[in-house]
């Protein structure tokens, strides 16, 4: 048992949770207590010692209050060329006065929606941090896209996070997308200030029959952000869910991304890039659960690691006994740019059905020296040549982003990081 | 234009080049021949600046500059072009983007304005015709899935685009059928002028029917052991390399 959870401040933190969602919170709290923070050798957190990190950087476990965010800050955070609606959050709290009214979409505080089945998708017993969030989140947001609604413009979830040392930000998001509805979300965070804080986020997404959902995310938080996120999606038959996750910084980041394919002919895609430098540590744990026949999932994560950064990839695909005719593909490729960068990758497939098409694999390597020399021999300087090669490596993921402004933004961030424009 | 003096180079401590001397003047074509493992490709790689090769002695002066002092990209910008024996496939890098980046960096080095998209495309069209390369190939990733012949043709196309002063063709003929050989050679011949020079590294005399050399050098055990005119190539074709090997080996014993 971690010493952190035994501290009075931590106990007070749990005890001081808001009074809404009483039974949801009780379940969360019980689940949290029974699991405890991950021990050093806990299999799921083997390469990401989040408990130690929290103990060293979070001195005072208390909820971070919303910070004042100005319209100018929102404007300057907006992606160039972005045309869509914006929902603004400050330390997890919704800021209605800076947010758009989205035509055809219901947006309200979770506290006004107490019948929402929180924890039914991102179950607290699957991850202790989901349990912690469920026990103690302040308030959250409820977003409902009604049946057959086609939301043409993307919805940007723009979060400003920052706190005094040791504070905790716990966003809680519930998204439900009705049958035949289509919607694209962009999830972007901005760190305010230089102080350490713990971001513990839970997003639950419920996709109806034949719904189409894109969830694009950029993690470009400050170097002092310790983050755990649990994003979990259920989709029904004929539905399609695509997530693209770009991780560019952060002190220690753990993403638990899970997808449950609950209806036949559903399709789930999970793509990601982690482009890390300094001492950033990013861990992507993904989980795809094929429970029914004739569903498809595709997964591709690519990592580029410089300096002393560390990447972890763990991809699990479950193909249940009933899930015949499943197509499931998973791939993780990594390029290490320095001697000190580390990657731990573990693709996993568990198959109980006997008529499926599945593949998985991973690679860890260096930049292709032969290709680098070829480009240099044509007059291209080494930095640009490296940039071209790395960009090409990442490109396979970037092209999965259908929303143009977001793709261009991602391309720009990556080119900046690679130190060259081409 | 190019003056190589007493060039020694090794790979991982093993000496490969053991004292190469070669003078190349503008307007000339030099063929470098020799048996397998004699150091032909090493010479080409050392001139282009491949890092695995360590130059242990000697000098290479190209148009008054110490070539060995320059990074590979600066050698290219100065006008040295190596047509690779094995051109590299680079998935995800478009041929067009690659060439435009390369050409504009070379132009910048030479104090020229970068070419805009329109001018670049029209230049590309002109040079494509010269080496008879299909537009479809250039809309793909660089060399990805190209046949051997297509890769070699792409090398000559890149050479046409970059307009080097000194072109080094490293076994450009290997793996080519006779039609591809003719097209590649035509391309090289059209690009020749009295201001440029060409070094043709080859195993076979066949290529020299198309690209006619002024001088032929035989490389053996890291040295040029015999030099002559194109007739030397014909003699080698007929008699093989053994008589040269014997000559050299008996002289050293």
Short mmCIF file of C-alpha atoms in Angstrom, two decimals, chain A residues 95-406:
data_model
loop_
_atom_site.label_atom_id
_atom_site.label_comp_id
_atom_site.label_asym_id
_atom_site.label_seq_id
_atom_site.Cartn_x
_atom_site.Cartn_y
_atom_site.Cartn_z
CA UNK A 95 -16.60 27.40 -18.62
CA UNK A 96 -19.94 28.11 -20.35
CA UNK A 97 -19.32 31.81 -20.96
CA UNK A 98 -16.33 31.02 -23.20
CA UNK A 99 -17.95 28.04 -24.90
CA UNK A 100 -20.03 27.81 -28.06
CA UNK A 101 -23.66 26.90 -28.11
CA UNK A 102 -23.57 23.90 -30.36
CA UNK A 103 -26.55 23.56 -32.60
CA UNK A 104 -28.17 20.16 -32.29
CA UNK A 105 -25.99 18.96 -29.42
CA UNK A 106 -26.95 18.87 -25.78
CA UNK A 107 -24.20 20.07 -23.46
CA UNK A 108 -24.70 20.30 -19.73
CA UNK A 109 -22.94 19.86 -16.41
CA UNK A 110 -22.86 16.30 -15.18
CA UNK A 111 -24.24 17.48 -11.85
CA UNK A 112 -27.49 18.26 -13.64
CA UNK A 113 -27.59 14.77 -15.18
CA UNK A 114 -27.51 12.47 -12.22
CA UNK A 115 -29.12 9.60 -14.09
CA UNK A 116 -26.00 9.29 -16.32
CA UNK A 117 -24.54 5.81 -15.99
CA UNK A 118 -21.07 7.00 -15.03
CA UNK A 119 -18.63 4.16 -14.63
CA UNK A 120 -20.64 1.80 -16.80
CA UNK A 121 -18.15 2.11 -19.68
CA UNK A 122 -14.88 3.04 -17.95
CA UNK A 123 -15.43 0.61 -15.12
CA UNK A 124 -13.74 1.53 -11.85
CA UNK A 125 -12.57 -2.01 -11.17
CA UNK A 126 -10.50 -2.04 -14.37
CA UNK A 127 -8.16 0.76 -13.38
CA UNK A 128 -7.52 2.32 -10.01
CA UNK A 129 -7.30 5.82 -11.46
CA UNK A 130 -10.69 5.49 -13.11
CA UNK A 131 -11.91 4.50 -9.65
CA UNK A 132 -10.20 7.50 -8.04
CA UNK A 133 -11.78 9.85 -10.55
CA UNK A 134 -15.17 8.26 -10.08
CA UNK A 135 -14.91 8.65 -6.31
CA UNK A 136 -13.76 12.22 -6.25
CA UNK A 137 -14.29 14.18 -9.50
CA UNK A 138 -15.65 17.68 -8.91
CA UNK A 139 -18.05 18.11 -11.78
CA UNK A 140 -17.93 17.07 -15.38
CA UNK A 141 -19.56 17.52 -18.73
CA UNK A 142 -22.36 15.66 -20.40
CA UNK A 143 -22.49 15.78 -24.19
CA UNK A 144 -25.26 14.16 -26.14
CA UNK A 145 -25.45 14.00 -29.92
CA UNK A 146 -29.00 13.00 -30.77
CA UNK A 147 -30.04 10.24 -33.13
CA UNK A 148 -29.32 10.91 -36.83
CA UNK A 149 -27.63 14.23 -36.07
CA UNK A 150 -24.77 14.96 -38.42
CA UNK A 151 -22.51 17.42 -36.69
CA UNK A 152 -20.45 18.67 -39.58
CA UNK A 153 -18.12 20.96 -37.70
CA UNK A 154 -15.71 19.41 -35.23
CA UNK A 155 -16.18 20.03 -31.53
CA UNK A 156 -13.04 21.16 -29.74
CA UNK A 157 -12.72 20.20 -26.09
CA UNK A 158 -10.18 22.80 -25.00
CA UNK A 159 -8.83 22.30 -21.50
CA UNK A 160 -6.69 24.75 -19.56
CA UNK A 161 -4.94 23.00 -16.72
CA UNK A 162 -2.64 24.30 -14.03
CA UNK A 163 -2.37 24.17 -10.31
CA UNK A 164 -0.26 24.72 -7.28
CA UNK A 165 2.16 21.96 -6.49
CA UNK A 166 0.37 18.83 -5.54
CA UNK A 167 -3.05 19.61 -6.78
CA UNK A 168 -5.27 17.30 -8.71
CA UNK A 169 -7.30 17.99 -11.82
CA UNK A 170 -9.95 15.37 -12.54
CA UNK A 171 -11.92 16.00 -15.72
CA UNK A 172 -14.89 13.73 -16.23
CA UNK A 173 -16.54 13.57 -19.64
CA UNK A 174 -19.56 11.62 -20.77
CA UNK A 175 -20.31 11.55 -24.48
CA UNK A 176 -23.25 9.74 -25.98
CA UNK A 177 -23.78 9.59 -29.71
CA UNK A 178 -27.18 8.43 -30.92
CA UNK A 179 -27.93 5.92 -33.66
CA UNK A 180 -26.85 7.08 -37.13
CA UNK A 181 -25.25 10.23 -35.72
CA UNK A 182 -21.83 11.53 -36.78
CA UNK A 183 -19.44 13.69 -34.83
CA UNK A 184 -15.77 14.60 -34.54
CA UNK A 185 -14.10 15.68 -31.30
CA UNK A 186 -10.74 17.32 -30.88
CA UNK A 187 -9.28 17.05 -27.41
CA UNK A 188 -6.57 19.57 -26.68
CA UNK A 189 -4.97 20.64 -23.41
CA UNK A 190 -3.01 23.73 -22.53
CA UNK A 191 -0.86 23.86 -19.40
CA UNK A 192 -0.91 27.11 -17.43
CA UNK A 193 2.02 27.82 -15.15
CA UNK A 194 5.06 25.76 -14.31
CA UNK A 195 3.92 23.94 -11.21
CA UNK A 196 3.47 20.20 -11.02
CA UNK A 197 -0.03 18.84 -11.02
CA UNK A 198 -1.78 15.56 -11.47
CA UNK A 199 -4.28 15.26 -14.28
CA UNK A 200 -6.53 12.26 -13.87
CA UNK A 201 -9.04 12.21 -16.67
CA UNK A 202 -11.90 9.92 -17.54
CA UNK A 203 -13.84 10.07 -20.79
CA UNK A 204 -16.68 7.65 -21.50
CA UNK A 205 -18.08 7.46 -25.00
CA UNK A 206 -21.19 5.57 -25.96
CA UNK A 207 -21.74 5.12 -29.69
CA UNK A 208 -25.15 4.04 -31.00
CA UNK A 209 -25.99 1.86 -33.99
CA UNK A 210 -24.27 3.01 -37.17
CA UNK A 211 -22.80 6.04 -35.43
CA UNK A 212 -19.50 7.50 -36.63
CA UNK A 213 -17.23 9.01 -34.05
CA UNK A 214 -13.76 10.51 -34.40
CA UNK A 215 -11.80 11.36 -31.31
CA UNK A 216 -8.53 13.18 -32.01
CA UNK A 217 -6.29 14.16 -29.19
CA UNK A 218 -3.12 16.17 -28.75
CA UNK A 219 -1.20 15.88 -25.52
CA UNK A 220 1.20 18.77 -25.38
CA UNK A 221 1.10 19.53 -21.69
CA UNK A 222 3.83 21.16 -19.67
CA UNK A 223 6.89 19.25 -18.54
CA UNK A 224 5.48 19.10 -15.04
CA UNK A 225 2.19 17.41 -15.78
CA UNK A 226 1.71 13.93 -14.40
CA UNK A 227 -1.22 12.47 -16.23
CA UNK A 228 -3.37 9.40 -16.29
CA UNK A 229 -6.30 9.20 -18.63
CA UNK A 230 -8.90 6.54 -19.08
CA UNK A 231 -10.80 6.92 -22.31
CA UNK A 232 -13.17 4.09 -23.04
CA UNK A 233 -15.71 3.63 -25.78
CA UNK A 234 -18.58 1.22 -26.37
CA UNK A 235 -19.90 0.99 -29.91
CA UNK A 236 -22.89 -0.84 -31.27
CA UNK A 237 -23.40 -2.59 -34.61
CA UNK A 238 -22.33 -0.90 -37.84
CA UNK A 239 -20.73 1.88 -35.84
CA UNK A 240 -17.26 3.23 -36.41
CA UNK A 241 -14.92 4.80 -33.89
CA UNK A 242 -11.53 6.27 -34.76
CA UNK A 243 -9.09 7.71 -32.31
CA UNK A 244 -5.82 9.44 -33.10
CA UNK A 245 -3.62 10.30 -30.18
CA UNK A 246 -0.55 12.50 -30.44
CA UNK A 247 1.68 12.72 -27.39
CA UNK A 248 4.37 15.36 -27.52
CA UNK A 249 5.34 16.08 -23.95
CA UNK A 250 4.48 15.74 -20.28
CA UNK A 251 6.48 14.51 -17.31
CA UNK A 252 4.84 11.14 -16.97
CA UNK A 253 1.78 10.30 -19.04
CA UNK A 254 -0.26 7.14 -18.95
CA UNK A 255 -3.07 6.68 -21.45
CA UNK A 256 -5.52 3.85 -21.02
CA UNK A 257 -7.53 3.74 -24.20
CA UNK A 258 -10.14 1.03 -24.48
CA UNK A 259 -12.67 0.09 -27.06
CA UNK A 260 -15.47 -2.42 -26.75
CA UNK A 261 -16.95 -3.62 -30.01
CA UNK A 262 -20.43 -4.65 -28.96
CA UNK A 263 -22.22 -5.05 -32.30
CA UNK A 264 -21.48 -6.85 -35.54
CA UNK A 265 -19.92 -4.97 -38.42
CA UNK A 266 -18.57 -2.36 -36.04
CA UNK A 267 -15.14 -0.94 -36.71
CA UNK A 268 -12.64 0.52 -34.31
CA UNK A 269 -9.42 2.29 -35.22
CA UNK A 270 -6.77 3.42 -32.82
CA UNK A 271 -3.82 5.36 -34.08
CA UNK A 272 -1.13 7.16 -32.19
CA UNK A 273 2.18 8.95 -32.36
CA UNK A 274 4.44 9.65 -29.44
CA UNK A 275 7.22 12.05 -30.25
CA UNK A 276 9.23 12.55 -27.10
CA UNK A 277 12.33 14.35 -25.91
CA UNK A 278 13.89 15.42 -22.62
CA UNK A 279 12.80 13.09 -19.87
CA UNK A 280 9.20 12.68 -20.95
CA UNK A 281 7.66 9.33 -20.25
CA UNK A 282 4.56 8.32 -22.18
CA UNK A 283 2.79 5.01 -21.75
CA UNK A 284 0.01 3.98 -24.09
CA UNK A 285 -2.03 1.05 -22.91
CA UNK A 286 -4.72 0.13 -25.36
CA UNK A 287 -7.38 -2.47 -25.14
CA UNK A 288 -9.72 -3.69 -27.86
CA UNK A 289 -12.45 -6.16 -26.96
CA UNK A 290 -14.09 -8.10 -29.77
CA UNK A 291 -17.20 -9.63 -28.22
CA UNK A 292 -19.28 -10.31 -31.31
CA UNK A 293 -18.68 -11.72 -34.83
CA UNK A 294 -17.79 -9.69 -37.91
CA UNK A 295 -16.14 -6.71 -36.34
CA UNK A 296 -12.87 -5.11 -37.30
CA UNK A 297 -10.17 -3.25 -35.44
CA UNK A 298 -7.00 -1.58 -36.65
CA UNK A 299 -4.31 -0.24 -34.47
CA UNK A 300 -1.10 1.56 -35.36
CA UNK A 301 1.11 3.40 -32.89
CA UNK A 302 4.43 4.95 -33.82
CA UNK A 303 7.05 6.26 -31.47
CA UNK A 304 10.00 8.59 -32.02
CA UNK A 305 12.11 8.94 -28.90
CA UNK A 306 15.00 11.32 -28.34
CA UNK A 307 17.20 12.25 -25.37
CA UNK A 308 16.32 10.29 -22.24
CA UNK A 309 12.66 9.89 -23.05
CA UNK A 310 10.81 6.68 -22.51
CA UNK A 311 7.90 5.20 -24.36
CA UNK A 312 5.74 2.28 -23.34
CA UNK A 313 3.27 0.56 -25.59
CA UNK A 314 1.01 -2.22 -24.47
CA UNK A 315 -1.72 -3.25 -26.85
CA UNK A 316 -4.22 -5.91 -25.93
CA UNK A 317 -6.72 -7.37 -28.29
CA UNK A 318 -9.29 -9.80 -26.94
CA UNK A 319 -11.24 -11.91 -29.38
CA UNK A 320 -14.00 -13.66 -27.45
CA UNK A 321 -15.32 -17.09 -28.33
CA UNK A 322 -18.39 -15.66 -30.07
CA UNK A 323 -16.36 -13.18 -32.09
CA UNK A 324 -15.89 -15.31 -35.21
CA UNK A 325 -14.85 -13.60 -38.45
CA UNK A 326 -13.02 -10.92 -36.52
CA UNK A 327 -10.37 -8.90 -38.30
CA UNK A 328 -7.92 -7.41 -35.83
CA UNK A 329 -4.62 -5.79 -36.64
CA UNK A 330 -2.14 -4.17 -34.38
CA UNK A 331 1.25 -2.67 -35.02
CA UNK A 332 3.72 -0.64 -32.98
CA UNK A 333 6.90 0.78 -34.52
CA UNK A 334 9.55 2.79 -32.76
CA UNK A 335 12.61 4.78 -33.71
CA UNK A 336 15.13 5.57 -31.01
CA UNK A 337 17.18 8.68 -31.72
CA UNK A 338 19.51 8.46 -28.77
CA UNK A 339 21.40 5.85 -26.79
CA UNK A 340 19.51 6.83 -23.67
CA UNK A 341 15.97 6.62 -25.00
CA UNK A 342 14.04 3.54 -24.00
CA UNK A 343 10.96 1.86 -25.33
CA UNK A 344 9.08 -1.08 -23.86
CA UNK A 345 6.57 -2.55 -26.22
CA UNK A 346 4.26 -5.47 -25.76
CA UNK A 347 1.65 -6.36 -28.33
CA UNK A 348 -0.79 -8.92 -27.01
CA UNK A 349 -3.49 -10.97 -28.66
CA UNK A 350 -5.85 -13.24 -26.78
CA UNK A 351 -8.04 -15.26 -29.08
CA UNK A 352 -10.74 -17.70 -28.07
CA UNK A 353 -12.56 -17.81 -31.40
CA UNK A 354 -11.22 -20.08 -34.16
CA UNK A 355 -12.15 -18.33 -37.39
CA UNK A 356 -10.47 -14.96 -37.25
CA UNK A 357 -7.84 -12.91 -39.02
CA UNK A 358 -5.49 -11.27 -36.56
CA UNK A 359 -1.98 -9.98 -36.63
CA UNK A 360 0.25 -8.03 -34.36
CA UNK A 361 3.82 -6.93 -34.28
CA UNK A 362 6.28 -4.41 -33.08
CA UNK A 363 9.63 -3.00 -34.12
CA UNK A 364 12.25 -0.93 -32.36
CA UNK A 365 15.08 0.50 -34.42
CA UNK A 366 17.21 3.44 -35.32
CA UNK A 367 16.94 5.90 -38.12
CA UNK A 368 17.98 4.23 -41.38
CA UNK A 369 21.56 5.47 -41.88
CA UNK A 370 21.59 4.36 -45.49
CA UNK A 371 18.50 6.43 -46.26
CA UNK A 372 19.99 9.37 -44.40
CA UNK A 373 23.17 9.20 -46.46
CA UNK A 374 21.16 8.92 -49.67
CA UNK A 375 19.31 12.16 -48.89
CA UNK A 376 22.52 13.93 -47.85
CA UNK A 377 24.23 12.77 -51.01
CA UNK A 378 21.61 14.72 -52.92
CA UNK A 379 22.44 17.94 -51.10
CA UNK A 380 19.96 17.83 -48.24
CA UNK A 381 21.43 18.84 -44.88
CA UNK A 382 21.44 16.25 -42.14
CA UNK A 383 18.79 17.89 -39.95
CA UNK A 384 16.32 18.26 -42.81
CA UNK A 385 17.10 14.74 -44.00
CA UNK A 386 16.36 13.37 -40.53
CA UNK A 387 13.19 15.43 -40.41
CA UNK A 388 12.05 14.08 -43.79
CA UNK A 389 12.62 10.50 -42.71
CA UNK A 390 10.96 10.87 -39.33
CA UNK A 391 8.08 12.77 -40.81
CA UNK A 392 7.64 9.99 -43.35
CA UNK A 393 7.65 7.49 -40.50
CA UNK A 394 4.95 9.40 -38.64
CA UNK A 395 3.01 10.22 -41.80
CA UNK A 396 1.19 6.92 -41.92
CA UNK A 397 -0.56 7.89 -38.69
CA UNK A 398 -1.03 11.58 -39.50
CA UNK A 399 -2.92 10.78 -42.66
CA UNK A 400 -5.59 9.07 -40.57
CA UNK A 401 -6.69 12.47 -39.25
CA UNK A 402 -9.54 13.48 -41.50
CA UNK A 403 -10.17 16.91 -39.97
CA UNK A 404 -7.88 19.14 -42.01
CA UNK A 405 -7.11 21.94 -39.55
CA UNK A 406 -6.23 19.42 -36.90
#
